[in-house]
Tab-separated table of C-alpha atoms in Angstrom:
chain	number	residue	atom	x	y	z
A	1	MET	CA	0.000	0.000	0.000
A	2	SER	CA	1.450	3.302	-0.984
A	3	ASN	CA	1.644	5.692	1.856
A	4	MET	CA	-0.468	8.610	0.757
A	5	ASN	CA	0.086	10.869	3.720
A	6	LEU	CA	-0.659	14.168	2.140
A	7	ALA	CA	-0.540	15.658	5.582
A	8	PHE	CA	0.039	19.370	5.841
A	9	LYS	CA	1.368	20.670	9.075
A	10	SER	CA	-1.179	22.651	10.982
A	11	LYS	CA	-0.407	26.323	10.541
A	12	GLY	CA	-1.085	28.731	13.358
A	13	LYS	CA	-4.454	28.148	14.978
A	14	LYS	CA	-6.222	26.811	11.910
A	15	GLU	CA	-8.646	24.044	12.690
A	16	VAL	CA	-7.925	20.650	11.179
A	17	VAL	CA	-10.241	18.314	9.345
A	18	LEU	CA	-8.822	14.820	8.949
A	19	ILE	CA	-9.966	12.493	6.157
A	20	ILE	CA	-9.123	8.808	6.530
A	21	ASP	CA	-9.987	7.001	3.314
A	22	GLU	CA	-8.270	4.371	1.197
A	23	ASP	CA	-9.475	6.026	-1.996
A	24	GLU	CA	-7.157	8.912	-2.842
A	25	LYS	CA	-9.537	10.373	-5.413
A	26	ILE	CA	-12.358	10.623	-2.882
A	27	SER	CA	-10.069	12.224	-0.311
A	28	ILE	CA	-8.755	14.845	-2.723
A	29	ALA	CA	-12.220	15.662	-4.049
A	30	ARG	CA	-13.515	15.992	-0.482
A	31	LYS	CA	-10.596	18.186	0.515
A	32	THR	CA	-11.172	20.447	-2.507
A	33	ALA	CA	-14.864	20.740	-1.706
A	34	LEU	CA	-14.137	21.547	1.939
A	35	LEU	CA	-11.585	24.209	1.129
A	36	GLU	CA	-13.994	25.781	-1.353
A	37	THR	CA	-16.632	26.161	1.348
A	38	VAL	CA	-14.435	26.800	4.417
A	39	PRO	CA	-11.129	28.114	3.036
A	40	TYR	CA	-9.468	28.738	6.393
A	41	LEU	CA	-9.251	25.046	7.355
A	42	ASP	CA	-6.284	22.719	7.287
A	43	VAL	CA	-7.426	19.532	5.597
A	44	VAL	CA	-5.223	16.527	6.231
A	45	ILE	CA	-5.759	13.303	4.274
A	46	THR	CA	-4.400	9.834	4.771
A	47	ASN	CA	-5.084	6.355	3.403
A	48	SER	CA	-3.546	4.629	6.418
A	49	SER	CA	-5.677	3.769	9.441
A	50	LEU	CA	-2.680	3.793	11.772
A	51	ASP	CA	-1.591	7.199	10.552
A	52	GLY	CA	-5.171	8.374	10.945
A	53	ILE	CA	-5.128	7.356	14.612
A	54	ARG	CA	-1.752	9.041	15.064
A	55	PHE	CA	-3.013	12.265	13.443
A	56	CYS	CA	-6.023	12.253	15.736
A	57	ARG	CA	-3.701	12.044	18.717
A	58	ASP	CA	-1.222	14.667	17.498
A	59	LEU	CA	-3.384	17.186	15.633
A	60	ILE	CA	-6.649	16.908	17.633
A	61	PRO	CA	-8.757	17.700	14.541
A	62	ARG	CA	-12.194	19.300	14.884
A	63	PHE	CA	-13.696	16.782	12.417
A	64	VAL	CA	-12.569	13.322	11.351
A	65	ILE	CA	-14.192	11.705	8.322
A	66	ILE	CA	-13.558	7.972	8.265
A	67	ASN	CA	-14.332	5.380	5.657
A	68	PHE	CA	-15.910	2.414	7.465
A	69	ASP	CA	-14.321	0.004	5.017
A	70	MET	CA	-10.638	0.736	5.507
A	71	PRO	CA	-8.596	-2.309	4.467
A	72	ASP	CA	-6.158	-2.440	7.396
A	73	ILE	CA	-8.110	-1.370	10.492
A	74	ASN	CA	-11.784	-0.773	9.806
A	75	GLY	CA	-13.416	2.609	10.459
A	76	LEU	CA	-15.471	1.448	13.436
A	77	LEU	CA	-12.351	0.278	15.238
A	78	ILE	CA	-10.477	3.500	14.385
A	79	CYS	CA	-13.336	5.482	15.911
A	80	SER	CA	-13.412	3.291	18.985
A	81	ILE	CA	-9.643	3.652	19.534
A	82	VAL	CA	-9.697	7.416	19.038
A	83	ARG	CA	-12.611	7.839	21.432
A	84	GLN	CA	-10.599	6.150	24.155
A	85	MET	CA	-7.873	8.790	23.912
A	86	GLN	CA	-8.712	11.402	26.497
A	87	ALA	CA	-7.719	14.405	24.389
A	88	CYS	CA	-9.936	13.250	21.521
A	89	GLU	CA	-13.283	13.204	23.305
A	90	GLN	CA	-14.417	16.445	21.655
A	91	ILE	CA	-13.567	15.439	18.068
A	92	MET	CA	-16.596	15.222	15.751
A	93	MET	CA	-16.350	11.793	14.117
A	94	TYR	CA	-18.234	11.302	10.856
A	95	GLY	CA	-18.410	7.897	9.231
A	96	CYS	CA	-18.868	7.138	5.521
A	97	TYR	CA	-20.485	3.787	4.874
A	98	ASP	CA	-21.607	1.536	2.089
A	99	PRO	CA	-25.039	0.200	3.115
A	100	GLU	CA	-24.391	-3.089	1.342
A	101	LYS	CA	-21.134	-3.733	3.195
A	102	SER	CA	-21.303	-2.087	6.584
A	103	PRO	CA	-24.311	-2.070	8.905
A	104	LEU	CA	-24.893	1.140	10.870
A	105	SER	CA	-26.022	-0.564	14.065
A	106	THR	CA	-22.729	-0.326	15.946
A	107	ALA	CA	-21.483	3.001	14.521
A	108	PHE	CA	-23.061	5.212	17.169
A	109	GLN	CA	-22.149	2.806	19.940
A	110	VAL	CA	-18.442	3.119	19.157
A	111	GLY	CA	-18.674	6.896	19.128
A	112	PHE	CA	-19.555	8.243	15.685
A	113	ASP	CA	-21.455	11.529	15.798
A	114	SER	CA	-22.998	11.075	12.390
A	115	CYS	CA	-22.830	8.772	9.376
A	116	PHE	CA	-23.191	9.454	5.661
A	117	ARG	CA	-23.777	7.107	2.748
A	118	LYS	CA	-20.742	7.002	0.515
A	119	ASP	CA	-22.622	7.095	-2.743
A	120	VAL	CA	-25.250	9.783	-2.153
A	121	ASP	CA	-24.448	11.957	0.887
A	122	GLU	CA	-21.257	13.751	-0.103
A	123	GLU	CA	-22.985	17.151	-0.319
A	124	ASN	CA	-24.642	16.610	3.054
A	125	LEU	CA	-21.317	15.796	4.633
A	126	ILE	CA	-19.637	18.950	3.319
A	127	GLY	CA	-22.788	21.002	4.102
A	128	THR	CA	-22.817	19.782	7.722
A	129	ILE	CA	-19.233	20.915	8.261
A	130	LYS	CA	-19.959	24.209	6.517
A	131	ARG	CA	-22.987	24.868	8.769
A	132	TYR	CA	-20.872	24.149	11.847
A	133	TYR	CA	-18.385	26.838	10.821
A	134	GLU	CA	-21.120	29.319	9.901
A	135	LYS	CA	-22.636	28.882	13.360
A	136	LYS	CA	-19.252	29.183	14.976
A	137	LYS	CA	-18.579	32.383	13.045
A	138	ALA	CA	-21.904	33.842	14.194
A	139	ILE	CA	-21.167	32.953	17.831
A	140	ASN	CA	-17.681	34.463	17.590
A	141	GLY	CA	-19.269	37.588	16.085
A	142	TYR	CA	-21.575	37.847	19.095
A	143	PHE	CA	-18.639	37.604	21.504
A	144	ASP	CA	-16.783	40.269	19.512
A	145	ASP	CA	-19.829	42.539	19.900
A	146	VAL	CA	-19.969	41.857	23.641
A	147	GLU	CA	-16.306	42.772	23.950
A	148	LYS	CA	-16.837	46.042	22.055
A	149	VAL	CA	-19.783	46.970	24.283
A	150	ARG	CA	-17.813	46.040	27.407
A	151	LYS	CA	-14.986	48.382	26.417
A	152	SER	CA	-17.468	51.112	25.599
A	153	GLN	CA	-19.126	50.704	29.030
A	154	GLU	CA	-15.771	51.041	30.767
A	155	GLN	CA	-14.953	54.163	28.784
A	156	MET	CA	-18.205	55.786	29.955
A	157	LEU	CA	-17.205	55.608	33.617
A	158	PRO	CA	-16.442	58.913	35.341
A	159	ALA	CA	-13.005	60.181	36.288
A	160	LYS	CA	-12.165	59.804	39.951
A	161	ILE	CA	-12.032	63.025	41.938
A	162	ASP	CA	-9.203	63.887	44.285
A	163	ARG	CA	-9.404	67.321	45.886
A	164	PRO	CA	-7.771	68.730	49.015
A	165	ASP	CA	-10.914	68.311	51.128
A	166	PHE	CA	-12.517	65.198	49.618
A	167	SER	CA	-12.127	62.418	47.090
A	168	VAL	CA	-14.595	60.324	45.136
A	169	ASP	CA	-13.763	56.807	44.043
A	170	TYR	CA	-15.881	53.950	42.735
A	171	ILE	CA	-16.208	50.193	42.394
A	172	TYR	CA	-17.604	48.892	39.128
A	173	SER	CA	-17.766	45.150	38.580
A	174	PRO	CA	-20.144	43.658	36.002
A	175	TYR	CA	-21.775	40.343	36.913
A	176	LYS	CA	-20.415	38.908	33.673
A	177	LYS	CA	-18.841	41.050	30.969
A	178	LEU	CA	-21.619	43.599	30.660
A	179	SER	CA	-23.305	45.609	33.349
A	180	GLY	CA	-26.810	46.932	33.887
A	181	ASP	CA	-25.369	49.300	36.473
A	182	TYR	CA	-23.978	52.740	35.911
A	183	ILE	CA	-22.486	55.362	38.184
A	184	ASP	CA	-21.644	58.977	37.580
A	185	PHE	CA	-20.478	61.916	39.681
A	186	TRP	CA	-18.917	65.326	39.188
A	187	TYR	CA	-17.966	68.394	41.157
A	188	GLU	CA	-19.231	71.836	40.182
A	189	ALA	CA	-16.892	74.486	41.546
A	190	ASP	CA	-19.207	77.439	40.943
A	191	ARG	CA	-21.890	75.837	43.113
A	192	ASN	CA	-19.392	74.117	45.424
A	193	GLY	CA	-21.440	70.966	45.063
A	194	LEU	CA	-20.880	67.319	44.334
A	195	TYR	CA	-23.521	65.703	42.099
A	196	GLY	CA	-24.059	62.110	41.206
A	197	TYR	CA	-26.301	59.175	40.611
A	198	ILE	CA	-26.243	55.421	40.460
A	199	PHE	CA	-28.689	53.173	38.667
A	200	ASP	CA	-29.321	49.496	38.058
A	201	VAL	CA	-31.174	48.205	35.010
A	202	ALA	CA	-32.388	44.624	35.419
A	203	GLY	CA	-30.153	42.292	33.411
A	204	HIS	CA	-26.538	42.151	32.305
A	205	ASP	CA	-26.772	41.607	28.545
A	206	ILE	CA	-26.312	43.699	25.399
A	207	GLU	CA	-29.890	44.998	25.665
A	208	SER	CA	-29.235	46.171	29.247
A	209	ALA	CA	-26.009	47.815	28.117
A	210	PHE	CA	-27.876	49.834	25.468
A	211	GLN	CA	-30.474	50.844	28.042
A	212	VAL	CA	-27.650	51.998	30.310
A	213	SER	CA	-26.351	54.273	27.527
A	214	GLY	CA	-29.775	55.818	26.979
A	215	LEU	CA	-30.398	56.331	30.681
A	216	ARG	CA	-27.015	57.962	31.128
A	217	VAL	CA	-28.051	60.619	28.626
A	218	SER	CA	-31.433	61.069	30.364
A	219	PHE	CA	-29.768	61.528	33.748
A	220	ARG	CA	-27.336	64.101	32.406
A	221	HIS	CA	-30.214	66.051	30.847
A	222	ALA	CA	-32.191	65.764	34.067
A	223	PHE	CA	-29.337	67.197	36.118
A	224	GLU	CA	-28.998	70.075	33.643
A	225	PHE	CA	-32.664	71.001	34.025
A	226	CYS	CA	-33.279	70.090	37.673
A	227	SER	CA	-29.898	70.397	39.384
A	228	ASP	CA	-31.419	71.910	42.539
A	229	SER	CA	-33.695	68.970	43.216
A	230	VAL	CA	-32.545	65.371	43.026
A	231	SER	CA	-36.123	64.113	43.384
A	232	ASN	CA	-37.013	66.084	40.258
A	233	VAL	CA	-34.069	64.462	38.507
A	234	LEU	CA	-35.672	61.055	39.137
A	235	LYS	CA	-39.080	62.361	38.115
A	236	TYR	CA	-37.607	63.688	34.851
A	237	VAL	CA	-35.924	60.383	33.981
A	238	ASN	CA	-39.074	58.445	34.906
A	239	ARG	CA	-41.151	60.635	32.620
A	240	GLU	CA	-38.656	60.160	29.781
A	241	LEU	CA	-38.893	56.382	30.187
A	242	PHE	CA	-42.681	56.544	29.802
A	243	LEU	CA	-42.382	58.903	26.823
A	244	LEU	CA	-39.945	56.622	25.014
A	245	GLN	CA	-41.236	53.154	25.887
A	246	VAL	CA	-44.703	51.591	25.934
A	247	GLU	CA	-43.757	49.252	28.746
A	248	PRO	CA	-40.760	50.965	30.268
A	249	THR	CA	-37.659	49.228	31.510
A	250	LEU	CA	-37.499	49.062	35.295
A	251	VAL	CA	-34.580	50.858	36.848
A	252	ALA	CA	-33.505	51.174	40.468
A	253	ALA	CA	-31.758	54.504	40.970
A	254	LEU	CA	-30.469	56.986	43.469
A	255	ALA	CA	-29.570	60.622	42.858
A	256	PHE	CA	-27.585	62.758	45.263
A	257	ARG	CA	-26.193	66.241	45.726
A	258	PHE	CA	-23.785	67.363	48.396
A	259	ASP	CA	-23.675	71.049	49.168
A	260	PHE	CA	-20.266	71.889	50.624
A	261	ASN	CA	-21.477	75.338	51.731
A	262	THR	CA	-24.277	74.046	53.964
A	263	LYS	CA	-22.714	70.587	54.562
A	264	GLN	CA	-25.995	69.017	53.544
A	265	LEU	CA	-26.478	65.828	51.589
A	266	PHE	CA	-29.676	65.680	49.495
A	267	PHE	CA	-30.789	62.312	48.200
A	268	SER	CA	-33.708	60.628	46.524
A	269	SER	CA	-34.271	56.950	45.786
A	270	ALA	CA	-36.132	55.009	43.138
A	271	GLY	CA	-35.991	51.571	44.708
A	272	ILE	CA	-32.402	51.531	45.969
A	273	PRO	CA	-32.890	50.418	49.563
A	274	SER	CA	-30.130	52.285	51.371
A	275	PHE	CA	-26.761	53.934	51.474
A	276	TYR	CA	-24.110	54.053	54.186
A	277	ILE	CA	-22.463	56.758	56.227
A	278	VAL	CA	-19.185	55.879	57.921
A	279	GLN	CA	-18.769	57.733	61.185
A	280	ASN	CA	-15.871	56.933	63.532
A	281	GLY	CA	-15.425	53.570	61.834
A	282	GLU	CA	-19.090	52.656	62.248
A	283	TYR	CA	-21.307	51.973	59.214
A	284	ILE	CA	-24.683	53.632	59.584
A	285	GLU	CA	-27.301	52.517	57.081
A	286	ILE	CA	-29.689	55.169	55.821
A	287	GLU	CA	-32.788	53.416	54.494
A	288	MET	CA	-34.880	54.816	51.658
A	289	THR	CA	-37.964	53.946	49.652
A	290	GLY	CA	-39.247	55.028	46.264
A	291	ASN	CA	-40.910	53.537	43.199
A	292	LEU	CA	-38.589	52.118	40.574
A	293	LEU	CA	-38.113	54.289	37.506
A	294	GLY	CA	-40.429	52.959	34.807
A	295	ASP	CA	-42.855	51.452	37.324
A	296	LEU	CA	-45.624	54.049	37.531
A	297	GLU	CA	-45.987	57.104	35.313
A	298	GLU	CA	-47.200	59.724	37.775
A	299	VAL	CA	-44.966	59.362	40.787
A	300	VAL	CA	-43.549	61.929	43.159
A	301	TYR	CA	-40.134	60.970	44.474
A	302	GLU	CA	-39.312	61.922	48.009
A	303	GLU	CA	-36.225	64.068	48.609
A	304	LYS	CA	-34.495	63.933	51.966
A	305	SER	CA	-31.471	65.680	53.365
A	306	ILE	CA	-29.069	65.118	56.227
A	307	LEU	CA	-26.468	67.337	57.765
A	308	VAL	CA	-23.066	65.722	57.331
A	309	LYS	CA	-21.105	66.115	60.552
A	310	ASN	CA	-18.098	64.094	61.686
A	311	VAL	CA	-18.488	61.817	58.681
A	312	ASN	CA	-15.508	59.991	57.176
A	313	GLU	CA	-17.205	58.519	54.156
A	314	ILE	CA	-20.500	58.119	52.334
A	315	ILE	CA	-21.089	54.966	50.265
A	316	PHE	CA	-23.806	54.777	47.626
A	317	SER	CA	-24.277	51.406	46.025
A	318	SER	CA	-26.395	49.209	43.757
A	319	ASP	CA	-28.363	46.350	45.279
A	320	GLY	CA	-25.691	43.806	44.324
A	321	PHE	CA	-23.100	45.639	46.368
A	322	SER	CA	-25.434	46.187	49.327
A	323	GLU	CA	-26.150	42.498	49.416
A	324	ILE	CA	-22.532	41.353	49.751
A	325	PHE	CA	-21.745	44.300	52.001
A	326	LYS	CA	-24.207	43.036	54.587
A	327	LYS	CA	-23.309	39.350	54.451
A	328	THR	CA	-20.072	38.365	56.122
A	329	ASN	CA	-20.402	34.821	54.790
A	330	CYS	CA	-21.046	35.808	51.175
A	331	PHE	CA	-18.498	34.354	48.750
A	332	LYS	CA	-20.206	34.801	45.405
A	333	LYS	CA	-21.758	37.745	43.718
A	334	HIS	CA	-25.210	37.457	42.185
A	335	ASP	CA	-25.373	40.747	40.386
A	336	ASP	CA	-23.460	43.673	38.937
A	337	LEU	CA	-21.638	45.453	41.721
A	338	SER	CA	-21.198	49.197	41.793
A	339	ALA	CA	-20.567	51.726	44.472
A	340	VAL	CA	-19.535	55.344	44.770
A	341	MET	CA	-17.402	56.248	47.796
A	342	VAL	CA	-17.166	59.886	48.856
A	343	ARG	CA	-14.323	60.285	51.368
A	344	PHE	CA	-13.964	63.440	53.417
A	345	LYS	CA	-10.358	64.277	54.177
A	346	LYS	CA	-11.318	66.664	56.965
A	347	LYS	CA	-14.387	66.245	59.090
A	348	PHE	CA	-17.035	68.919	59.179
A	349	ASP	CA	-17.894	70.037	62.686
B	1	MET	CA	-43.077	22.662	36.505
B	2	GLU	CA	-40.139	23.196	38.824
B	3	PHE	CA	-40.849	26.486	40.591
B	4	VAL	CA	-44.506	27.197	39.881
B	5	SER	CA	-47.632	25.337	40.956
B	6	PHE	CA	-50.918	26.097	39.242
B	7	GLU	CA	-54.353	25.532	40.693
B	8	ALA	CA	-57.745	27.200	40.285
B	9	ARG	CA	-56.362	29.963	38.027
B	10	THR	CA	-53.698	30.853	40.610
B	11	ALA	CA	-50.005	30.315	39.943
B	12	THR	CA	-47.788	30.168	43.025
B	13	VAL	CA	-44.052	30.740	42.687
B	14	LYS	CA	-41.770	29.260	45.334
B	15	VAL	CA	-37.975	29.283	45.259
B	16	GLU	CA	-35.724	28.030	48.002
B	17	GLY	CA	-32.595	30.132	48.651
B	18	ASP	CA	-31.434	32.611	46.016
B	19	MET	CA	-33.931	33.779	43.418
B	20	ASP	CA	-31.845	35.481	40.779
B	21	VAL	CA	-30.954	35.600	37.118
B	22	THR	CA	-30.029	31.896	37.150
B	23	VAL	CA	-33.627	30.774	37.796
B	24	VAL	CA	-35.640	33.718	36.564
B	25	VAL	CA	-35.872	32.566	32.938
B	26	ARG	CA	-37.313	29.203	33.969
B	27	ILE	CA	-39.810	30.901	36.288
B	28	GLU	CA	-40.808	33.209	33.457
B	29	ASP	CA	-41.387	30.257	31.103
B	30	GLU	CA	-43.462	28.437	33.711
B	31	LEU	CA	-45.569	31.519	34.463
B	32	ASN	CA	-46.158	32.145	30.769
B	33	GLU	CA	-47.371	28.557	30.488
B	34	CYS	CA	-49.806	29.247	33.372
B	35	LEU	CA	-51.057	32.402	31.621
B	36	ASP	CA	-51.703	30.329	28.503
B	37	ARG	CA	-53.755	27.980	30.683
B	38	GLY	CA	-55.940	30.792	32.023
B	39	CYS	CA	-54.058	32.029	35.078
B	40	SER	CA	-55.453	35.276	36.499
B	41	GLU	CA	-53.531	35.506	39.772
B	42	ILE	CA	-49.857	35.033	40.569
B	43	VAL	CA	-48.600	34.642	44.124
B	44	PHE	CA	-44.877	35.006	44.807
B	45	ASP	CA	-44.358	33.095	48.043
B	46	PHE	CA	-40.969	34.080	49.485
B	47	GLU	CA	-41.141	31.907	52.591
B	48	LYS	CA	-37.981	29.988	51.657
B	49	THR	CA	-36.352	32.680	49.539
B	50	THR	CA	-33.327	34.419	51.019
B	51	TYR	CA	-32.360	36.758	48.185
B	52	ILE	CA	-33.913	38.361	45.120
B	53	ASP	CA	-32.107	40.428	42.508
B	54	SER	CA	-33.222	43.129	40.093
B	55	THR	CA	-34.203	40.622	37.388
B	56	VAL	CA	-36.796	39.164	39.761
B	57	ILE	CA	-38.188	42.609	40.595
B	58	SER	CA	-38.399	43.285	36.878
B	59	ARG	CA	-40.337	40.058	36.207
B	60	ILE	CA	-42.771	40.721	39.084
B	61	VAL	CA	-43.716	44.029	37.466
B	62	THR	CA	-43.782	42.512	33.974
B	63	PHE	CA	-46.321	39.906	35.110
B	64	GLU	CA	-48.298	42.538	36.992
B	65	ARG	CA	-48.550	44.462	33.701
B	66	LYS	CA	-49.652	41.327	31.836
B	67	LEU	CA	-52.296	40.432	34.424
B	68	ARG	CA	-53.606	43.984	34.642
B	69	LYS	CA	-54.768	43.621	31.031
B	70	ILE	CA	-57.063	40.741	32.052
B	71	ASP	CA	-58.041	42.212	35.453
B	72	GLY	CA	-55.704	39.807	37.198
B	73	LYS	CA	-53.374	40.462	40.108
B	74	VAL	CA	-49.929	39.699	41.504
B	75	PHE	CA	-49.462	39.158	45.233
B	76	LEU	CA	-46.302	39.025	47.334
B	77	VAL	CA	-46.409	36.922	50.506
B	78	ASN	CA	-44.192	35.611	53.346
B	79	MET	CA	-41.283	38.005	52.919
B	80	ALA	CA	-38.569	38.424	55.525
B	81	GLY	CA	-35.055	39.818	55.829
B	82	GLU	CA	-33.355	41.061	52.680
B	83	VAL	CA	-36.310	40.147	50.444
B	84	LEU	CA	-38.678	42.210	52.594
B	85	ARG	CA	-36.222	45.099	52.581
B	86	VAL	CA	-35.952	45.174	48.781
B	87	LEU	CA	-39.698	44.853	48.189
B	88	ASN	CA	-40.334	47.621	50.696
B	89	ALA	CA	-37.692	49.867	49.191
B	90	THR	CA	-39.216	49.563	45.739
B	91	LYS	CA	-42.744	50.151	47.120
B	92	LEU	CA	-43.929	47.008	45.314
B	93	LEU	CA	-45.097	45.548	48.601
B	94	GLU	CA	-47.339	48.540	49.194
B	95	ARG	CA	-49.543	47.623	46.257
B	96	MET	CA	-49.018	43.842	45.966
B	97	LYS	CA	-49.366	42.760	49.599
B	98	LYS	CA	-52.088	40.197	50.180
B	99	ASN	CA	-54.353	41.283	53.009
């Protein structure tokens, strides 16, 4: 038997398709057809069963197409041997059979994923591999999109503030790659005030990420028009949600304003349960209530204020952060985590 | 159904432990199946639930909106701890509490 190992070394990260068939003409025709449909593959062909097994071990192909009726070791046995190699469990094994010679009954038992009739199913075989790569391409495209959106979300985050009398820092940790949370804050020197908000859209997918972008714009507009009242900021965003959506997205949010002249913190909540004040090392929870944004159209949000005296830090957070913050035995996060930490470098008396 | 029982047009949702994004899709499917079978009342029974996240809150309101169209209702019962805190904070309990 002439050794027809027309094996090409695998280049780079190209995926390999291995064809084990005694008939050189069939192998070459199959290779040509495969490369016409999926040009970025490495197609390796061999007419030797032993070499086929060796290639499976060394190249770990994505697909192996085996002729059942190999003259030295038959295709069923090749499949069975390859399946017992630990690294080869994930290989897709396709068998080509002649219905007059080889019964199908044991093919699936030894580990074939699919079988094709030699005489009539050649197009199906190539089409199946083509569809696999089309699907794979689509899935990879989705992950590329997720990565782009993730980067874009990170770029939207605010710059940290570090001033002589206070600093503002944040924690931002998406549940998976994308976040339904967003935080923003800024200092306005002419008003000597710190402004900010935090919100949490249900979900952590691409749709949530787009909603985050839209809400960010709404909040910025709201602060432009209603900067003296954080409850009106929430009312403005809520109204926008009802104007833009028939069944609005639900959003938990909190808006705040700290007036450095009067030392007063103004805050309003749309479903974020609390925030924390750190005073002499002690965490004091300030509880709040308020309808979620997008829940009811005509809602008045309550605005409260507290005088900030002898305070080291104020921590505003999404519900995911609050949850782990309160549990000392919590080792996994369930949600996006975000928090804004305002640290006072000198205490107000 | 794994999380929802359905009897006399009332679907009751019960989840033990964490009720979050990992189970919410299955609950949603089961509740939609109940709606197809004529459900007009959904009861979220949180007796054994220790945590709910924003996706759960979102689905509670979504189903409230769906049921409102057929004069149905959503009720929240047996809350405690963190679950009670979140449902209070969002004011959902105010309008969905079963008397």
